[in-house]
mmCIF file of C-alpha atoms in Angstrom:
data_model
loop_
_atom_site.group_PDB
_atom_site.id
_atom_site.type_symbol
_atom_site.label_atom_id
_atom_site.label_comp_id
_atom_site.label_asym_id
_atom_site.label_seq_id
_atom_site.Cartn_x
_atom_site.Cartn_y
_atom_site.Cartn_z
ATOM 1 C CA MET A 293 -5.339 -24.169 11.325
ATOM 2 C CA PRO A 294 -5.325 -21.855 8.294
ATOM 3 C CA PHE A 295 -4.898 -18.134 8.841
ATOM 4 C CA LEU A 296 -7.315 -16.914 6.174
ATOM 5 C CA PRO A 297 -11.001 -17.846 5.984
ATOM 6 C CA GLN A 298 -11.529 -21.086 4.081
ATOM 7 C CA ARG A 299 -14.139 -21.907 1.452
ATOM 8 C CA LEU A 300 -17.596 -22.710 2.738
ATOM 9 C CA GLU A 301 -19.585 -25.485 1.135
ATOM 10 C CA GLY A 302 -20.970 -24.326 -2.205
ATOM 11 C CA GLU A 303 -19.360 -20.893 -1.910
ATOM 12 C CA ALA A 304 -18.402 -19.087 -5.111
ATOM 13 C CA ASP A 305 -14.820 -17.864 -5.623
ATOM 14 C CA GLY A 306 -15.847 -14.212 -5.513
ATOM 15 C CA ASP A 307 -17.635 -14.650 -2.180
ATOM 16 C CA LEU A 308 -14.593 -16.379 -0.670
ATOM 17 C CA PHE A 309 -12.292 -13.584 -1.839
ATOM 18 C CA ARG A 310 -14.722 -10.947 -0.537
ATOM 19 C CA ARG A 311 -14.731 -12.613 2.914
ATOM 20 C CA ARG A 312 -10.933 -12.736 2.853
ATOM 21 C CA ALA A 313 -10.817 -9.060 1.893
ATOM 22 C CA ARG A 314 -13.108 -8.223 4.813
ATOM 23 C CA PHE A 315 -10.964 -10.279 7.220
ATOM 24 C CA THR A 316 -7.675 -8.725 6.105
ATOM 25 C CA GLY A 317 -9.307 -5.284 6.084
ATOM 26 C CA ILE A 318 -10.203 -5.685 9.754
ATOM 27 C CA LEU A 319 -6.636 -6.775 10.515
ATOM 28 C CA PHE A 320 -5.344 -3.755 8.571
ATOM 29 C CA LEU A 321 -7.466 -1.423 10.699
ATOM 30 C CA VAL A 322 -6.338 -3.117 13.931
ATOM 31 C CA PHE A 323 -2.647 -2.850 13.055
ATOM 32 C CA LEU A 324 -3.042 0.687 11.709
ATOM 33 C CA ALA A 325 -4.737 1.784 14.930
ATOM 34 C CA SER A 326 -2.001 0.039 16.937
ATOM 35 C CA ALA A 327 0.737 1.781 14.956
ATOM 36 C CA ILE A 328 -0.911 5.172 15.332
ATOM 37 C CA TRP A 329 -1.389 4.614 19.063
ATOM 38 C CA LEU A 330 2.226 3.483 19.526
ATOM 39 C CA PHE A 331 3.659 6.455 17.658
ATOM 40 C CA ALA A 332 1.335 8.920 19.372
ATOM 41 C CA ARG A 333 2.286 7.573 22.807
ATOM 42 C CA SER A 334 5.931 6.787 22.074
ATOM 43 C CA GLU A 335 7.301 9.530 24.300
ATOM 44 C CA SER A 336 5.275 8.504 27.351
ATOM 45 C CA ILE A 337 6.031 4.812 26.755
ATOM 46 C CA TRP A 338 9.742 5.547 26.381
ATOM 47 C CA LEU A 339 9.731 7.598 29.596
ATOM 48 C CA ARG A 340 8.484 4.480 31.416
ATOM 49 C CA ILE A 341 11.167 2.291 29.809
ATOM 50 C CA MET A 342 14.128 4.642 30.437
ATOM 51 C CA PRO A 343 14.326 4.178 34.230
ATOM 52 C CA LEU A 344 14.545 0.408 33.882
ATOM 53 C CA GLU A 345 17.947 -1.247 34.203
ATOM 54 C CA GLY A 346 19.758 -4.302 32.930
ATOM 55 C CA GLY A 347 17.976 -7.103 31.154
ATOM 56 C CA ILE A 348 14.519 -5.662 31.794
ATOM 57 C CA PHE A 349 15.528 -2.443 30.010
ATOM 58 C CA LEU A 350 16.996 -4.451 27.141
ATOM 59 C CA LEU A 351 13.849 -6.538 26.716
ATOM 60 C CA ALA A 352 11.432 -3.628 27.088
ATOM 61 C CA SER A 353 13.319 -1.362 24.692
ATOM 62 C CA ALA A 354 13.758 -4.160 22.142
ATOM 63 C CA LEU A 355 10.066 -5.029 22.344
ATOM 64 C CA PHE A 356 9.052 -1.381 22.018
ATOM 65 C CA GLY A 357 11.405 -0.792 19.074
ATOM 66 C CA GLY A 358 10.232 -3.990 17.422
ATOM 67 C CA LEU A 359 6.607 -2.959 17.764
ATOM 68 C CA LEU A 360 7.378 0.481 16.323
ATOM 69 C CA ALA A 361 9.083 -1.179 13.360
ATOM 70 C CA ILE A 362 6.672 -4.045 12.742
ATOM 71 C CA THR A 363 3.179 -2.582 13.164
ATOM 72 C CA PRO A 364 3.324 -0.182 10.166
ATOM 73 C CA VAL A 365 4.815 -2.881 7.932
ATOM 74 C CA VAL A 366 2.218 -5.466 8.935
ATOM 75 C CA SER A 367 -0.489 -2.845 8.463
ATOM 76 C CA LEU A 368 0.742 -2.165 4.917
ATOM 77 C CA VAL A 369 0.849 -5.895 4.135
ATOM 78 C CA PHE A 370 -2.750 -6.307 5.284
ATOM 79 C CA LEU A 371 -3.799 -3.261 3.239
ATOM 80 C CA LEU A 372 -2.268 -4.792 0.110
ATOM 81 C CA MET A 373 -3.909 -8.151 0.878
ATOM 82 C CA THR A 374 -7.266 -6.402 1.332
ATOM 83 C CA VAL A 375 -6.941 -4.655 -2.007
ATOM 84 C CA TRP A 376 -5.812 -7.859 -3.731
ATOM 85 C CA TYR A 377 -8.658 -9.995 -2.395
ATOM 86 C CA GLY A 378 -11.175 -7.213 -2.955
ATOM 87 C CA VAL A 379 -10.211 -6.766 -6.602
ATOM 88 C CA GLU A 380 -10.154 -10.517 -7.169
ATOM 89 C CA SER A 381 -13.659 -10.767 -5.692
ATOM 90 C CA VAL A 382 -14.971 -8.259 -8.228
ATOM 91 C CA PHE A 383 -13.679 -10.248 -11.192
ATOM 92 C CA ARG A 384 -14.908 -13.648 -9.993
ATOM 93 C CA GLN A 385 -18.318 -15.266 -9.814
ATOM 94 C CA ARG A 386 -20.362 -14.216 -6.770
ATOM 95 C CA ALA A 387 -23.790 -15.095 -5.421
ATOM 96 C CA ARG A 388 -24.809 -11.440 -5.049
ATOM 97 C CA HIS A 389 -23.878 -8.537 -7.304
ATOM 98 C CA THR A 390 -22.908 -5.219 -5.720
ATOM 99 C CA PRO A 391 -22.111 -2.828 -8.582
ATOM 100 C CA LEU A 392 -21.601 0.293 -6.452
ATOM 101 C CA LEU A 393 -19.261 -1.474 -4.026
ATOM 102 C CA ASP A 394 -17.467 -3.110 -6.958
ATOM 103 C CA MET A 395 -16.767 0.300 -8.513
ATOM 104 C CA GLY A 396 -15.355 1.529 -5.185
ATOM 105 C CA ILE A 397 -13.161 -1.554 -4.856
ATOM 106 C CA ILE A 398 -11.883 -1.158 -8.414
ATOM 107 C CA ALA A 399 -11.186 2.552 -7.856
ATOM 108 C CA GLY A 400 -9.260 1.768 -4.672
ATOM 109 C CA GLY A 401 -7.370 -1.031 -6.412
ATOM 110 C CA VAL A 402 -6.397 1.171 -9.345
ATOM 111 C CA LEU A 403 -5.261 3.890 -6.942
ATOM 112 C CA VAL A 404 -3.115 1.469 -4.915
ATOM 113 C CA TRP A 405 -1.626 -0.209 -7.995
ATOM 114 C CA PHE A 406 -0.735 3.060 -9.716
ATOM 115 C CA SER A 407 0.174 5.103 -6.599
ATOM 116 C CA PRO A 408 3.980 4.723 -6.888
ATOM 117 C CA GLY A 409 3.919 6.019 -10.464
ATOM 118 C CA LEU A 410 1.403 8.730 -9.627
ATOM 119 C CA ALA A 411 3.565 9.919 -6.725
ATOM 120 C CA LEU A 412 6.563 10.300 -9.023
ATOM 121 C CA VAL A 413 4.518 12.127 -11.661
ATOM 122 C CA ALA A 414 3.204 14.456 -8.949
ATOM 123 C CA GLY A 415 6.768 15.063 -7.758
ATOM 124 C CA ALA A 416 7.887 15.873 -11.303
ATOM 125 C CA ALA A 417 4.931 18.224 -11.792
ATOM 126 C CA ARG A 418 5.708 19.975 -8.501
ATOM 127 C CA ALA A 419 9.333 20.351 -9.571
ATOM 128 C CA VAL A 420 8.319 21.910 -12.879
ATOM 129 C CA LEU A 421 5.955 24.314 -11.118
ATOM 130 C CA THR A 422 8.524 25.371 -8.498
ATOM 131 C CA GLY A 423 11.553 25.340 -10.797
ATOM 132 C CA SER A 424 13.677 23.119 -8.570
ATOM 133 C CA ILE A 425 14.054 19.454 -7.818
ATOM 134 C CA ALA A 426 15.822 17.969 -4.807
ATOM 135 C CA PHE A 427 17.220 14.507 -4.147
ATOM 136 C CA SER A 428 18.255 13.333 -0.702
ATOM 137 C CA ARG A 429 20.853 10.693 -1.600
ATOM 138 C CA PRO A 430 23.201 12.026 -2.788
ATOM 139 C CA GLN A 431 22.015 15.368 -1.546
ATOM 140 C CA ARG A 432 21.460 17.497 -4.610
ATOM 141 C CA VAL A 433 19.210 20.372 -5.610
ATOM 142 C CA TYR A 434 18.865 21.298 -9.257
ATOM 143 C CA PHE A 435 17.351 24.634 -10.268
ATOM 144 C CA LEU A 436 15.812 25.272 -13.659
ATOM 145 C CA GLU A 437 17.405 28.727 -13.846
ATOM 146 C CA SER A 438 20.975 27.773 -12.965
ATOM 147 C CA ASP A 439 21.252 24.161 -14.177
ATOM 148 C CA PRO A 440 18.530 23.416 -16.751
ATOM 149 C CA ILE A 441 20.169 20.292 -18.210
ATOM 150 C CA ALA A 442 20.447 18.519 -14.850
ATOM 151 C CA PHE A 443 16.957 19.731 -13.926
ATOM 152 C CA TRP A 444 15.325 18.280 -17.041
ATOM 153 C CA GLN A 445 17.383 15.090 -16.800
ATOM 154 C CA SER A 446 16.050 14.641 -13.269
ATOM 155 C CA ILE A 447 12.490 15.230 -14.436
ATOM 156 C CA GLY A 448 13.018 12.704 -17.222
ATOM 157 C CA PHE A 449 14.465 10.206 -14.768
ATOM 158 C CA MET A 450 11.429 10.551 -12.493
ATOM 159 C CA LEU A 451 9.042 10.071 -15.404
ATOM 160 C CA ILE A 452 10.938 7.015 -16.672
ATOM 161 C CA VAL A 453 10.812 5.426 -13.209
ATOM 162 C CA ALA A 454 7.105 6.312 -12.968
ATOM 163 C CA ALA A 455 6.479 4.547 -16.268
ATOM 164 C CA ALA A 456 8.518 1.529 -15.166
ATOM 165 C CA LEU A 457 6.534 1.284 -11.924
ATOM 166 C CA SER A 458 3.202 1.756 -13.701
ATOM 167 C CA TYR A 459 3.807 -0.827 -16.414
ATOM 168 C CA PRO A 460 3.146 -3.912 -14.222
ATOM 169 C CA ALA A 461 -0.016 -2.252 -12.915
ATOM 170 C CA TRP A 462 -1.123 -1.549 -16.466
ATOM 171 C CA GLN A 463 -0.533 -5.161 -17.454
ATOM 172 C CA TYR A 464 -2.470 -6.432 -14.422
ATOM 173 C CA TRP A 465 -5.510 -4.253 -15.090
ATOM 174 C CA LYS A 466 -5.402 -4.813 -18.839
ATOM 175 C CA THR A 467 -5.502 -8.564 -18.198
ATOM 176 C CA LYS A 468 -8.381 -8.202 -15.735
ATOM 177 C CA TYR A 469 -10.523 -6.308 -18.212
ATOM 178 C CA ALA A 470 -9.544 -8.491 -21.175
ATOM 179 C CA ASN A 471 -10.595 -11.601 -19.219
ATOM 180 C CA ARG A 472 -13.854 -9.909 -18.193
ATOM 181 C CA ARG A 473 -14.649 -8.988 -21.805
ATOM 182 C CA THR A 474 -14.021 -12.518 -23.099
ATOM 183 C CA ALA A 475 -15.947 -14.114 -20.204
ATOM 184 C CA GLY A 476 -19.105 -12.135 -20.530
#
């Protein structure tokens, strides 16, 4: 039995992708709520696991740790699947047009695709405004006043990585709009 919703008879590609986006969006919300609940209640759950002994303790603590590790990752995967299917549904043939929803989906897709690069640009801008930039591994702090060369090299490094992370997103969206322009 397939995991994702399958094509209905006579269903357009865009409608199928929109149903898949809705399905994965619900799963995203379920796993996100589960992760939030687990982390919010982790202390009380752990206090119930601590008194256990032997194999029961091992199983309970492994299960609890596994859930703490897996639920945010699965939630992120479903978020990315939701965005992917949602964006694909906008650029494919559908039975019903929803221009306002389509603009929201595209805005969310652009934000998700460009967010790694935007985060680095924001970090570089914050560093320029504060006059210092810090890295955790290896632990270093560069100040504009005392070490301007290392400071500006770090800013340049962050901007180069931002550009490298944004380039695939740019190519994806450029292709989407080029195909839309040639199709209609």
